[in-house]
GROMACS .gro file of C-alpha atoms in nm:
model
  166
    1MET     CA    1  -2.189   1.383   1.725
    2ALA     CA    2  -2.261   1.124   1.427
    3LEU     CA    3  -2.043   0.904   1.207
    4ASN     CA    4  -1.872   1.112   0.930
    5PRO     CA    5  -2.008   0.961   0.590
    6GLN     CA    6  -1.697   1.108   0.423
    7TYR     CA    7  -1.438   0.915   0.626
    8GLU     CA    8  -1.266   0.737   0.329
    9GLU     CA    9  -1.230   1.058   0.143
   10ILE     CA   10  -1.099   1.239   0.444
   11GLY     CA   11  -0.852   0.975   0.542
   12LYS     CA   12  -0.711   0.936   0.201
   13GLY     CA   13  -0.684   1.310   0.152
   14PHE     CA   14  -0.518   1.356   0.501
   15VAL     CA   15  -0.262   1.072   0.423
   16THR     CA   16  -0.172   1.256   0.076
   17GLN     CA   17  -0.116   1.587   0.252
   18TYR     CA   18   0.065   1.455   0.551
   19TYR     CA   19   0.328   1.264   0.353
   20ALA     CA   20   0.365   1.543   0.087
   21MET     CA   21   0.455   1.763   0.384
   22PHE     CA   22   0.657   1.501   0.579
   23ASP     CA   23   0.858   1.404   0.267
   24ASP     CA   24   0.959   1.749   0.171
   25PRO     CA   25   1.222   1.876   0.424
   26GLN     CA   26   1.131   2.241   0.355
   27GLN     CA   27   0.762   2.163   0.424
   28ARG     CA   28   0.790   1.924   0.723
   29PRO     CA   29   0.810   2.225   0.978
   30ASN     CA   30   0.428   2.287   0.882
   31LEU     CA   31   0.342   1.949   1.018
   32VAL     CA   32   0.311   2.120   1.354
   33ASN     CA   33  -0.010   2.280   1.218
   34LEU     CA   34  -0.193   1.941   1.215
   35TYR     CA   35  -0.130   1.841   1.573
   36ASN     CA   36  -0.277   2.035   1.884
   37ALA     CA   37  -0.044   2.204   2.127
   38GLU     CA   38  -0.138   1.971   2.432
   39LEU     CA   39  -0.404   1.707   2.317
   40SER     CA   40  -0.187   1.533   2.051
   41PHE     CA   41   0.009   1.215   2.120
   42MET     CA   42   0.273   1.024   1.902
   43SER     CA   43   0.432   0.700   1.951
   44PHE     CA   44   0.741   0.665   1.724
   45GLU     CA   45   0.914   0.346   1.741
   46GLY     CA   46   0.782   0.297   2.101
   47GLN     CA   47   0.892   0.645   2.215
   48GLN     CA   48   0.583   0.842   2.354
   49ILE     CA   49   0.569   1.198   2.282
   50GLN     CA   50   0.291   1.454   2.383
   51GLY     CA   51   0.222   1.788   2.225
   52ALA     CA   52   0.268   1.963   1.886
   53ALA     CA   53   0.598   2.123   1.969
   54LYS     CA   54   0.776   1.801   2.117
   55ILE     CA   55   0.623   1.600   1.820
   56LEU     CA   56   0.767   1.855   1.564
   57GLU     CA   57   1.114   1.840   1.767
   58LYS     CA   58   1.107   1.468   1.731
   59LEU     CA   59   1.048   1.508   1.331
   60GLN     CA   60   1.298   1.757   1.290
   61GLY     CA   61   1.536   1.541   1.470
   62LEU     CA   62   1.524   1.258   1.214
   63THR     CA   63   1.873   1.221   1.064
   64PHE     CA   64   1.788   1.086   0.706
   65GLN     CA   65   1.818   1.338   0.404
   66LYS     CA   66   1.583   1.198   0.155
   67ILE     CA   67   1.266   0.979   0.182
   68SER     CA   68   1.073   0.784  -0.077
   69ARG     CA   69   0.769   0.590   0.001
   70ALA     CA   70   0.502   0.367  -0.180
   71LEU     CA   71   0.165   0.333   0.002
   72THR     CA   72   0.020  -0.022  -0.013
   73ALA     CA   73  -0.313   0.037   0.163
   74VAL     CA   74  -0.483   0.308   0.349
   75ASP     CA   75  -0.781   0.178   0.568
   76SER     CA   76  -1.014   0.432   0.734
   77GLN     CA   77  -1.304   0.411   0.971
   78PRO     CA   78  -1.555   0.657   1.091
   79MET     CA   79  -1.535   0.728   1.466
   80PHE     CA   80  -1.863   0.780   1.690
   81ASP     CA   81  -1.754   1.134   1.767
   82GLY     CA   82  -1.724   1.246   1.409
   83GLY     CA   83  -1.333   1.166   1.388
   84VAL     CA   84  -1.155   0.929   1.158
   85LEU     CA   85  -0.933   0.633   1.241
   86ILE     CA   86  -0.674   0.582   0.981
   87ASN     CA   87  -0.433   0.285   0.940
   88VAL     CA   88  -0.142   0.311   0.665
   89LEU     CA   89   0.052   0.026   0.532
   90GLY     CA   90   0.341   0.129   0.309
   91ARG     CA   91   0.725   0.091   0.218
   92LEU     CA   92   0.981   0.344   0.282
   93GLN     CA   93   1.326   0.406   0.199
   94THR     CA   94   1.555   0.661   0.356
   95ASP     CA   95   1.882   0.794   0.209
   96ASP     CA   96   2.044   0.459   0.077
   97ASP     CA   97   1.902   0.246   0.340
   98GLN     CA   98   1.694  -0.075   0.230
   99PRO     CA   99   1.331  -0.027   0.188
  100HIS     CA  100   1.132  -0.131   0.490
  101ALA     CA  101   0.751  -0.187   0.562
  102TYR     CA  102   0.599   0.044   0.808
  103THR     CA  103   0.251   0.095   0.956
  104GLN     CA  104   0.113   0.425   1.090
  105THR     CA  105  -0.192   0.491   1.254
  106PHE     CA  106  -0.386   0.828   1.290
  107VAL     CA  107  -0.685   0.946   1.486
  108LEU     CA  108  -0.811   1.252   1.351
  109LYS     CA  109  -1.046   1.449   1.585
  110PRO     CA  110  -1.299   1.714   1.479
  111ILE     CA  111  -1.244   2.070   1.560
  112GLY     CA  112  -1.492   2.323   1.424
  113THR     CA  113  -1.503   2.224   1.043
  114SER     CA  114  -1.162   2.072   1.043
  115PHE     CA  115  -0.961   1.805   1.223
  116PHE     CA  116  -0.639   1.766   1.425
  117VAL     CA  117  -0.413   1.477   1.467
  118GLN     CA  118  -0.511   1.359   1.827
  119HIS     CA  119  -0.304   1.024   1.786
  120ASP     CA  120  -0.011   0.915   1.565
  121VAL     CA  121   0.153   0.585   1.601
  122PHE     CA  122   0.442   0.499   1.357
  123ARG     CA  123   0.625   0.153   1.365
  124LEU     CA  124   0.865   0.019   1.112
  125ALA     CA  125   0.789  -0.354   1.041
  126LEU     CA  126   1.118  -0.493   1.126
  127HIS     CA  127   1.154  -0.853   1.225
  128ASP     CA  128   1.422  -1.111   1.301
  129MET     CA  129   1.346  -1.369   1.042
  130CYS     CA  130   1.499  -1.717   1.117
  131ASP     CA  131   1.289  -1.964   0.902
  132ASP     CA  132   1.312  -2.007   0.532
  133ASP     CA  133   0.929  -1.929   0.485
  134PRO     CA  134   0.845  -1.683   0.771
  135PRO     CA  135   0.486  -1.593   0.836
  136HIS     CA  136   0.375  -1.256   0.704
  137ALA     CA  137   0.384  -0.951   0.935
  138TYR     CA  138   0.058  -0.775   1.033
  139SER     CA  139  -0.080  -0.467   1.146
  140GLN     CA  140  -0.373  -0.457   1.381
  141VAL     CA  141  -0.519  -0.152   1.544
  142PHE     CA  142  -0.791  -0.157   1.831
  143VAL     CA  143  -0.971   0.140   1.970
  144LEU     CA  144  -1.131   0.049   2.308
  145LYS     CA  145  -1.414   0.235   2.484
  146PRO     CA  146  -1.517   0.223   2.841
  147LEU     CA  147  -1.833   0.021   2.927
  148GLY     CA  148  -1.914   0.031   3.282
  149THR     CA  149  -1.590  -0.105   3.470
  150SER     CA  150  -1.462  -0.272   3.146
  151PHE     CA  151  -1.413  -0.195   2.788
  152PHE     CA  152  -1.538  -0.295   2.451
  153CYS     CA  153  -1.373  -0.268   2.106
  154ALA     CA  154  -1.518   0.004   1.914
  155HIS     CA  155  -1.274  -0.016   1.611
  156ASP     CA  156  -1.057  -0.287   1.476
  157ILE     CA  157  -0.837  -0.277   1.161
  158PHE     CA  158  -0.644  -0.563   1.054
  159ARG     CA  159  -0.399  -0.576   0.755
  160LEU     CA  160  -0.140  -0.828   0.643
  161CYS     CA  161   0.180  -0.674   0.552
  162ILE     CA  162   0.213  -0.778   0.216
  163HIS     CA  163   0.351  -0.555  -0.069
  164ASN     CA  164   0.350  -0.596  -0.436
  165SER     CA  165   0.722  -0.605  -0.519
  166ALA     CA  166   0.686  -0.490  -0.870
   0.00000   0.00000   0.00000
């Protein structure tokens, strides 16, 4: 398969659709349709989950009642199998908690004329800060591919976690 020339549009469209469904408690159960029954993996705050049913169980088990989010950046790259690598940087606030920065990475894999989420990695950007002028948090995503008995970096997305507070 060749690189998908519409990777930017696919990435932004997917992120818009995903968060519209996720942020609406009535629509959240429909997220199961974006994952594959066996081939989808999620890493949620370090917890590893496999399969659409278990991923939905995790998402349904989140305890907040309301969520608001602001997207800072959506970076996408075409993958060599026709898929799309997406890295999201944003801020979210649940219920009355403080807003927090987060990163979420998706790997969309082609299936027919559509895609499914093969990988989903979510992490809040929480840090114990001691200094008066701490360094900025960052997000970096690597996709490694085998090359003989080693690996090479096929994809690399780097983004500083800097948000406009306005």
